[in-house]
XYZ file of C-alpha atoms in Angstrom:
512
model
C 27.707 29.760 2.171
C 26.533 30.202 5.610
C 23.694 27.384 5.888
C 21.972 27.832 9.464
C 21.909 31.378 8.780
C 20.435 30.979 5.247
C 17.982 28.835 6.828
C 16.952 31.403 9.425
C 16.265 33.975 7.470
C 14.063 32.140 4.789
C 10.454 33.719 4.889
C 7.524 31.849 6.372
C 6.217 31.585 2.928
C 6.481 31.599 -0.850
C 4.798 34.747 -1.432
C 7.285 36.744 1.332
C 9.495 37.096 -2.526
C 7.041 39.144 -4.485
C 6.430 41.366 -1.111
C 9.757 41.963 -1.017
C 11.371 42.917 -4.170
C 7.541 44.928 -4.491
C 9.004 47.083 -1.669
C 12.379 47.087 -2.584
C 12.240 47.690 -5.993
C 9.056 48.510 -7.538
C 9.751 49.586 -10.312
C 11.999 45.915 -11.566
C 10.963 44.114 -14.362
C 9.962 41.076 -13.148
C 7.800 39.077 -15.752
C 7.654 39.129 -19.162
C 5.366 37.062 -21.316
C 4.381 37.271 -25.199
C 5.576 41.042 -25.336
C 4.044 42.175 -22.055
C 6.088 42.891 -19.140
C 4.873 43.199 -15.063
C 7.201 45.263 -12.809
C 7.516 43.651 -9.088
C 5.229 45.772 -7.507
C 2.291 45.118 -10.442
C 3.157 41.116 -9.802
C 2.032 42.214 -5.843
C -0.855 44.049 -7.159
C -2.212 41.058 -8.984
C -0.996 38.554 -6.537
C -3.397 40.646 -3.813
C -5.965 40.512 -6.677
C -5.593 36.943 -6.845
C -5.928 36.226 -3.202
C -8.832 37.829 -2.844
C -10.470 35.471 -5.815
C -9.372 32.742 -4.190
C -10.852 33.851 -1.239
C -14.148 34.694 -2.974
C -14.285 31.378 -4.799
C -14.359 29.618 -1.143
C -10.517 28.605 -1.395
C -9.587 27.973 2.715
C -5.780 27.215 4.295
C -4.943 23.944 3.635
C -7.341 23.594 0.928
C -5.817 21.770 -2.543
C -6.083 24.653 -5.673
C -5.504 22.769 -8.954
C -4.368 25.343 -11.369
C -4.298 23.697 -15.211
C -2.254 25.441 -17.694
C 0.657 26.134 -19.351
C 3.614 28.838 -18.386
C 2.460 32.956 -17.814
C 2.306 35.106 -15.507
C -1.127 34.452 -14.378
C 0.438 30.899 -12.780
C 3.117 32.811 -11.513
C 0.316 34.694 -9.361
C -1.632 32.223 -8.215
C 1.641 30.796 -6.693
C 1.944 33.364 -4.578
C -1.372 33.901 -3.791
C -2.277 30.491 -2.840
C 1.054 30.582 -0.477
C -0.123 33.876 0.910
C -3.637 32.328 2.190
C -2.085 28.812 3.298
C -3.268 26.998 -0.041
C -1.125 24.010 -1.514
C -0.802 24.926 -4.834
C -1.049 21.954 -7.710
C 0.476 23.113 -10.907
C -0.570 20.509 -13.519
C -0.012 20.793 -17.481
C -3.010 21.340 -19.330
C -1.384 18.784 -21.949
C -2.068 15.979 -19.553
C -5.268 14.122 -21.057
C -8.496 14.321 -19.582
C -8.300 11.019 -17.490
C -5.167 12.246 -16.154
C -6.462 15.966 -15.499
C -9.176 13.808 -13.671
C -6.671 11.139 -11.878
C -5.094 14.059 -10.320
C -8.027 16.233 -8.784
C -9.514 13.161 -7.586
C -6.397 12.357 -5.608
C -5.615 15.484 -4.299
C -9.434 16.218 -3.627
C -8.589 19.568 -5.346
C -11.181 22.851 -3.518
C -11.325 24.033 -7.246
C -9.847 23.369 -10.485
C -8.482 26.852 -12.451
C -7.950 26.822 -15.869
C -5.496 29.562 -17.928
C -7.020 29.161 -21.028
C -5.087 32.634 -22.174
C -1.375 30.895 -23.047
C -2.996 27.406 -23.932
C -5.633 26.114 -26.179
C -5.445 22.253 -23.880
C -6.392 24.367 -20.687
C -9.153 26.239 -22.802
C -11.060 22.812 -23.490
C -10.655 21.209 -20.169
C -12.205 24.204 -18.821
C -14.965 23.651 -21.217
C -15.366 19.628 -20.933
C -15.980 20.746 -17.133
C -18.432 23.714 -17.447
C -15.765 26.321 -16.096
C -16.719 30.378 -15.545
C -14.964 33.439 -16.100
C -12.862 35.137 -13.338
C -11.057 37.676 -13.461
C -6.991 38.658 -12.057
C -7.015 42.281 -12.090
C -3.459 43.020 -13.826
C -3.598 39.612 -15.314
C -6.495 38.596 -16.956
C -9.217 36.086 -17.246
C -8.735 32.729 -15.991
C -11.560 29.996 -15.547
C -13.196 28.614 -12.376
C -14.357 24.852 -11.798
C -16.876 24.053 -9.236
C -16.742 24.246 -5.797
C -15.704 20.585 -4.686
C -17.566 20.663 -0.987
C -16.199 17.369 0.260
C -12.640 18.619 0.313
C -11.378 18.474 3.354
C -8.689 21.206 4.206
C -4.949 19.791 5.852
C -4.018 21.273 9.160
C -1.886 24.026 8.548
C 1.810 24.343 10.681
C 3.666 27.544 12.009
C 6.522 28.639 10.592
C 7.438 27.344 6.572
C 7.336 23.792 6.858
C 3.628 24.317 6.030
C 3.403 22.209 2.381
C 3.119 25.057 0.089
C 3.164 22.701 -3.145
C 1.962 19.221 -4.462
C 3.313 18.353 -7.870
C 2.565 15.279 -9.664
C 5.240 13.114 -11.166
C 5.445 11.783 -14.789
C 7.325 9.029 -12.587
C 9.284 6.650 -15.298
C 7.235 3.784 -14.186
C 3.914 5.692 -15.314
C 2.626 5.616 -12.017
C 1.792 9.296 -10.889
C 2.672 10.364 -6.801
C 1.581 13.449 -5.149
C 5.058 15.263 -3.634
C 4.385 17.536 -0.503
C 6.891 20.200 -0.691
C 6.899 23.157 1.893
C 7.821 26.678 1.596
C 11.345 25.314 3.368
C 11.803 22.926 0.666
C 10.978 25.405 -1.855
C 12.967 28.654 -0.755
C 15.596 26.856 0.402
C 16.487 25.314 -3.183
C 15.577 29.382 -4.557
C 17.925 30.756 -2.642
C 20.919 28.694 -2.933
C 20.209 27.884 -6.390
C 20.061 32.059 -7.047
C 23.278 32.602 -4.610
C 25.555 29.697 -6.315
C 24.359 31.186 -9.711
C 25.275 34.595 -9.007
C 22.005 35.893 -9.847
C 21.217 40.088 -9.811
C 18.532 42.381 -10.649
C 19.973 42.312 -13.973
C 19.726 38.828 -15.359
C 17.263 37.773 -17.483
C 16.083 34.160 -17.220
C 14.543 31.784 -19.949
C 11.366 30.431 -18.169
C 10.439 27.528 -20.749
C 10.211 24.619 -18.374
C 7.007 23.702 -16.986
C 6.063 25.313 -14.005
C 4.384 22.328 -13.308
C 7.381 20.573 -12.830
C 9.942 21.069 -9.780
C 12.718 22.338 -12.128
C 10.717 25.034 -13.382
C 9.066 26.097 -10.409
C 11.517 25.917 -8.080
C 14.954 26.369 -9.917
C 13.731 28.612 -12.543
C 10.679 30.409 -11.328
C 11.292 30.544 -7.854
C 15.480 30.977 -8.031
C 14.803 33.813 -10.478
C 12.431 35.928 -8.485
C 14.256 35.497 -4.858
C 16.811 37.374 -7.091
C 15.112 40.374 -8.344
C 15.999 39.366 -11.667
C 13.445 38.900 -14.625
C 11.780 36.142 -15.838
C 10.898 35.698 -19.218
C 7.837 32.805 -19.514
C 7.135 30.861 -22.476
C 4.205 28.932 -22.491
C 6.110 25.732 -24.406
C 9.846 24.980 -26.320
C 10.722 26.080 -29.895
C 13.932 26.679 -31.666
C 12.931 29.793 -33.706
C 11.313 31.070 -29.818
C 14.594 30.274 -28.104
C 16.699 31.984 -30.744
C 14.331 35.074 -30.843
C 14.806 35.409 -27.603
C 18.388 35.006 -27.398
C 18.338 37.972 -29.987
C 15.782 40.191 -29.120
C 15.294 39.691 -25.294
C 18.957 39.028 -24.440
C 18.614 36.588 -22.610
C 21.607 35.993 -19.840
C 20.382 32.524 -18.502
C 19.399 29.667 -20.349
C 17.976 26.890 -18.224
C 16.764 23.604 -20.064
C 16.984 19.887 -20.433
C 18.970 18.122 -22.704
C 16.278 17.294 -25.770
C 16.007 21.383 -25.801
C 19.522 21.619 -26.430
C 19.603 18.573 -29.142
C 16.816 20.143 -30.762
C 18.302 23.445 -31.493
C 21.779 21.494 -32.780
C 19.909 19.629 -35.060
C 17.669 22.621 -36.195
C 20.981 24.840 -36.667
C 22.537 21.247 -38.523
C 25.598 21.892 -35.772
C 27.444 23.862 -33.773
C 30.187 25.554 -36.548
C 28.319 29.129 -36.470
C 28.290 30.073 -33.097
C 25.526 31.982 -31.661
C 25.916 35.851 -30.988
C 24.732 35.930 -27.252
C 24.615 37.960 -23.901
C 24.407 34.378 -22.002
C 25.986 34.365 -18.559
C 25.643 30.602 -18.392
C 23.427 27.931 -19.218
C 22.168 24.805 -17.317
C 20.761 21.355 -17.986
C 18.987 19.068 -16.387
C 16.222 16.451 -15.753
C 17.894 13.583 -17.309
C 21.525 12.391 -18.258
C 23.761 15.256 -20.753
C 26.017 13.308 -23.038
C 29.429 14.733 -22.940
C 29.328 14.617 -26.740
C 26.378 17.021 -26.514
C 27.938 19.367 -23.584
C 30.960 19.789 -25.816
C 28.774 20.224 -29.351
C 26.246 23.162 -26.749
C 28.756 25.327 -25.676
C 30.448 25.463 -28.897
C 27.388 27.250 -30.539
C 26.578 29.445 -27.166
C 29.890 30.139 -26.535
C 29.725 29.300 -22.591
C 29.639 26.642 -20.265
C 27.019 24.491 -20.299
C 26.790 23.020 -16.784
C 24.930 20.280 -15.162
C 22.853 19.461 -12.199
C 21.288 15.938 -10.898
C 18.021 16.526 -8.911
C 14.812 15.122 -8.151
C 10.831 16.275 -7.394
C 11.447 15.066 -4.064
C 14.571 16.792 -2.942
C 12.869 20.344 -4.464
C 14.680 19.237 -6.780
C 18.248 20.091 -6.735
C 21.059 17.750 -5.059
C 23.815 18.733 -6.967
C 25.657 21.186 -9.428
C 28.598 22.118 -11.995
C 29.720 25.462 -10.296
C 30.167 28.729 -12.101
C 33.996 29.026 -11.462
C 34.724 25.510 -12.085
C 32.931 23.972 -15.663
C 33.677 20.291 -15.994
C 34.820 18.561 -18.876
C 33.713 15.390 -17.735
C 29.865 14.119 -17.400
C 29.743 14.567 -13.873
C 26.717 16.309 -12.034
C 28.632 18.837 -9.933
C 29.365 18.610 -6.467
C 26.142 18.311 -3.924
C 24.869 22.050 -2.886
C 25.827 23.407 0.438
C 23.597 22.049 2.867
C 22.497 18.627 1.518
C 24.359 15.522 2.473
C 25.003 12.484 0.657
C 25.798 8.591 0.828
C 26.893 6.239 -1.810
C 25.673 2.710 -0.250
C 25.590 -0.886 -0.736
C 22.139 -3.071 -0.694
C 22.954 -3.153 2.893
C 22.317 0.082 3.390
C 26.468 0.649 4.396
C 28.798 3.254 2.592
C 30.557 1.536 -0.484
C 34.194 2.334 -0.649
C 35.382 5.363 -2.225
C 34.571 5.620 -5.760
C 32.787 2.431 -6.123
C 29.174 3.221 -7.222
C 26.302 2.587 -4.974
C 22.980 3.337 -4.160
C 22.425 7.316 -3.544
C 20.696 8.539 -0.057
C 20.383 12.312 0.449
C 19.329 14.623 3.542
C 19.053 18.159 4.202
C 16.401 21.068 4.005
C 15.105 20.133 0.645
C 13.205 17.002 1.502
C 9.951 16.746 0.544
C 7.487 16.165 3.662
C 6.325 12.844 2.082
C 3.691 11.530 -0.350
C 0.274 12.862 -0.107
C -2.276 9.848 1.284
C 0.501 7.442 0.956
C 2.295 6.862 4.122
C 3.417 3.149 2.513
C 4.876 4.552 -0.030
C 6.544 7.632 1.800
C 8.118 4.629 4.206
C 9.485 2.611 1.613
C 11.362 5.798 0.273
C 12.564 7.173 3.374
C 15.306 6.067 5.487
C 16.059 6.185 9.667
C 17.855 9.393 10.373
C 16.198 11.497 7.448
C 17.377 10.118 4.835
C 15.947 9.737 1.630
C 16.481 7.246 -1.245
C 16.918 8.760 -4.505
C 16.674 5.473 -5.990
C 19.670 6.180 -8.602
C 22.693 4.439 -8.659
C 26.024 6.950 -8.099
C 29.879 6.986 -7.331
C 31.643 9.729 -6.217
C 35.174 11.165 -7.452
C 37.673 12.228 -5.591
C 37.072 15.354 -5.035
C 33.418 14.528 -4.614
C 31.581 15.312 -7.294
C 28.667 12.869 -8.542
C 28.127 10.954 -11.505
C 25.143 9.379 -11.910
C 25.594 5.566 -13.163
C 21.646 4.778 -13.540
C 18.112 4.446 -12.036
C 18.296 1.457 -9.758
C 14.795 -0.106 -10.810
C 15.850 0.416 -15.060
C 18.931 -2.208 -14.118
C 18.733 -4.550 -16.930
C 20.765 -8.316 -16.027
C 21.676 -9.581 -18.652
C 22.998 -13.324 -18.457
C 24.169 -12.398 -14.634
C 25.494 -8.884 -15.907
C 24.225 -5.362 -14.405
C 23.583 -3.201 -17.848
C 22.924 0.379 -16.523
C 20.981 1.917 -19.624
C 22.289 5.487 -18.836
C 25.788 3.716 -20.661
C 24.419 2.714 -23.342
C 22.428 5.489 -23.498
C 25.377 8.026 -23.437
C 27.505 6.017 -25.947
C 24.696 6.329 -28.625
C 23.945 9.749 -28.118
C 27.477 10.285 -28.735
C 27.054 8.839 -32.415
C 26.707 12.120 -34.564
C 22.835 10.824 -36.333
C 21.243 10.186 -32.670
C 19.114 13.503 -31.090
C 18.663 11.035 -28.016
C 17.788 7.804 -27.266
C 16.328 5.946 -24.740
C 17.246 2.000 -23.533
C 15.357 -0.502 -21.413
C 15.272 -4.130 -20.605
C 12.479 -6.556 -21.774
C 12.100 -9.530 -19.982
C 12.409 -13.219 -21.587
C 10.361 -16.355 -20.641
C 13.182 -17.792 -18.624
C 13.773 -14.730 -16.208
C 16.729 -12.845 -18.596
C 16.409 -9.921 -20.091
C 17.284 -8.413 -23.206
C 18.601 -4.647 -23.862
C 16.419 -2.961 -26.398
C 17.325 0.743 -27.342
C 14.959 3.195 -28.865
C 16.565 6.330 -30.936
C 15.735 9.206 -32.699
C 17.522 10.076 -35.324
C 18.744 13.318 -36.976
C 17.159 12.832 -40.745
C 19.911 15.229 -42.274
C 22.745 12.841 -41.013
C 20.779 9.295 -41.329
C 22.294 6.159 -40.198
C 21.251 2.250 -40.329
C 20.729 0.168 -36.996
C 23.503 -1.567 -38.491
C 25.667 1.499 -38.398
C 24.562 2.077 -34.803
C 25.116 -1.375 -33.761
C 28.410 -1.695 -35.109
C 29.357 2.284 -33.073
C 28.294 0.182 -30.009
C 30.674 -2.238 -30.706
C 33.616 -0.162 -30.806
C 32.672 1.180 -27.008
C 30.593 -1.494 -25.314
C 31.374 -4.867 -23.758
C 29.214 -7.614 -25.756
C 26.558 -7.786 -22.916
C 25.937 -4.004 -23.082
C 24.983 -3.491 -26.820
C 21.214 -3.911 -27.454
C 19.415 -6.964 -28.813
C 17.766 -4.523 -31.186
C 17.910 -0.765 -32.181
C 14.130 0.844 -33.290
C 14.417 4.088 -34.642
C 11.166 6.153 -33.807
C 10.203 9.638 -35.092
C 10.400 11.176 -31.667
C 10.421 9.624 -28.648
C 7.201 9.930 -26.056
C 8.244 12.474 -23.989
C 6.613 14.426 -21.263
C 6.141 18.245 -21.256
C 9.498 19.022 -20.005
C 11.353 17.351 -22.385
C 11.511 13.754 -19.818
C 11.459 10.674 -21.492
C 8.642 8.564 -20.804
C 10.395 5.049 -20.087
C 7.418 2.956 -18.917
C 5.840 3.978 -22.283
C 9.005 2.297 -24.015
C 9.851 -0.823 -21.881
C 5.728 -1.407 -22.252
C 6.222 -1.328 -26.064
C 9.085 -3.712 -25.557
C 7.449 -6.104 -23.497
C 4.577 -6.093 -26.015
C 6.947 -6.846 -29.129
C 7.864 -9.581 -27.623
């Protein structure tokens, strides 16, 4: 893949994709969403539509629009019509409570707050709590309209795409939310590789169930989709009978999710020993660690690789890949996408030798542009010469490929010994009773820590913490295996399917 050219031909902006394929083919199916399909050139229509609402409800370049919903193609819109007028757009989840809906606008100093009440009940009352009117998308639909916030003040806009075209809000495992600036750069450089190493055409048609809100759905899934030509099918939130309907009756050829998704439909099928009777092409997860015990068990009932990727919100988000031509049998996280450079380093900040694991720095086009109002913050994460610190501890094979050994802040020592919960982690999920699980360290009076594992448990195969324990055993050094094993219902999870750790270690640190 030719890089600097790639990069020279990206469009100045986001919404240069539904021109294009508008122009070039019309007539495409490009969204579909509860039985209602838009070709490409009636996504243009009502992303001109949209533009000039924005512009009517006093939306300026550089202004913040907070758009509060769930996936459909009204968001999909506004995406483009915010980028076409210079407006960051801020995708949040209407599932968010109200102080966080509020946390966020304040913050951002959002020009106005939209709600798409049509594909979610959440957005529908926080448009009510704030005394939201009607507007409407022609093409689209209604959508509601928050007031005019007159002390925003609109951000200098730049020439050329490094103008930020998004800011999205992290879940953030510690709990504590940061604004990400991505540009249009960021953004259409991640959709076009990710849509060229996929081998997407005008023909695929692509499960949009991740949150737009989120990077991996706006920029992998959304985004990589439509720089295709290809068709998107949105779904406002995950189900098992929605997936497998649409595996039937929409054919689906791509199947992007995150691991839970895929645990969730093994345990609703009870197992993998009636494969499913698909058109898939592929499938992909990602947004936190695939058990190779659940890779094997996936592809087994879709009957095709199910590859893996290792991103992040602030590298737009992809770093790395399984490719098409080469699935892995191992729990690696592919091999880092053309363009993006990595280092494996000590606490020193100096490469680690070969295959030793190490703290993970990344640069290349898909850097975000920082941390909105927090220049401390974007320092401490940033290194001299572009790099940026993912924070995660790696090691890299020999033939480079990633695996990802943990999250350098969830390091638990125990008694003087590193415990990298992503190991335990991976060595319960592989017990056949655990969906997923979840492990973090709770810290003693005298400085130690203890491991403490949360799971969730299939109820048609149930096991004791006994049981579990005694699995652990079998694979785990003494040190590793948790102090105790609670079994939840489900774990607290964010819309796309992300664990919420600082929820759990919280909880631990409470029990104490």
């Amino acid at each position: 893949m030719d890089i600097p050219a790639l990069l020279a031909h990206l469009p100045a902006r986001l919404s240069a994709i539904s021109i294009y394929w508008a122009t070039r083919a019309p007539d495409a199916p490009a969204l579909h969403e509860a039985g209602r399909s838009w070709t490409y050139a009636q996504l243009q229509h009502s992303v001109e539509s949209a533009a000039q609402l924005l512009r009517q409800l006093d939306v300026r370049a550089g202004d913040r629009l907070m758009v509060v919903g769930e996936n459909c193609a009204l968001q999909v819109a506004l995406i483009f019509a915010a980028a076409s007028i210079d407006a960051w757009i801020v995708n949040v989840n209407a599932r968010l409570s109200a102080r966080e809906i509020d946390t966020i606008a304040a913050h951002s100093s959002a020009r106005r707050m939209l709600f798409l009440a049509g594909a979610s009940p959440e957005a529908a009352a926080h448009a009510a709590r704030l005394g939201a009117a009607s507007a409407t998308v022609d093409g689209m639909g209604e959508l509601l309209a928050g007031d005019l916030n007159e002390a925003a003040i609109a951000e200098d806009t730049v020439p050329g795409n490094e103008q930020v075209a998004a800011l999205i809000y992290t879940t953030g495992t510690t709990g504590q939310s940061k604004g990400v600036m991505l540009t249009h750069r960021n953004l259409l450089f991640i959709a076009a590789v990710s849509s060229t190493l996929r081998g997407l055409t005008s023909s695929d048609r692509a499960y949009g169930v991740l949150p737009i809100s989120h990077v991996y759905g706006l920029a992998s899934v959304a985004l990589g989709t439509l720089y295709a030509g290809a068709a998107l099918y949105l779904v406002p939130r995950f189900s098992v009978d929605g997936l497998l309907a649409a595996l039937k009756d929409d054919e689906l050829t791509i199947v992007q999710g995150v691991p839970a998704m895929y645990a969730k439909l093994l345990q609703t099928l009870g197992g993998a020993d009636t494969p499913l009777p698909t058109r898939l092409r592929f499938a992909y997860a990602g947004g936190s660690p695939l058990a190779p015990s659940l890779k094997h068990e996936v592809e087994k009932l879709l009957g095709t690789a199910l590859h893996n990727g290792y991103g992040m919100t602030e590298s737009a988000p992809t770093i790395s890949q399984t490719r098409l031509e080469t699935p892995r049998l191992d729990d690696s996280v592919g091999m880092p996408i053309p363009g993006v450079e990595v280092r494996v380093v000590d606490v020193t900040g100096q490469d680690v030798a070969p295959g030793e694991p190490g703290e993970l720095w990344i640069r290349g086009p898909n850097i975000m542009a920082g941390y909105y109002r927090e220049p401390a913050m974007t320092a401490a994460t940033m290194r001299d010469g572009g790099w940026l610190n993912t924070g995660d501890m790696a090691r890299q094979g020999p033939d480079g490929a990633l695996f990802i050994v943990g999250r350098t802040k969830e390091l638990i020592i125990r008694s003087g010994f590193n415990v990298y919960p992503l190991e335990v982690e991976t060595a319960l999920n592989a017990h056949a009773s655990v969906v997923q699980s979840a492990v973090v360290g709770r810290t003693l009076a005298d400085g130690n820590e203890d491991v403490i594992a949360y799971v969730e448990l299939d109820p048609r195969q149930p096991a004791s913490v006994a049981e579990l324990q005694a699995w652990l055993a079998q694979t785990l050094s003494p040190y590793k295996c948790p102090s105790a094993i609670i079994v939840m219902e489900a774990l607290p999870a964010a819309a796309t399917g992300k664990i919420l750790k600082g929820q759990l270690r919280q909880m631990a640190q409470n029990a104490r």
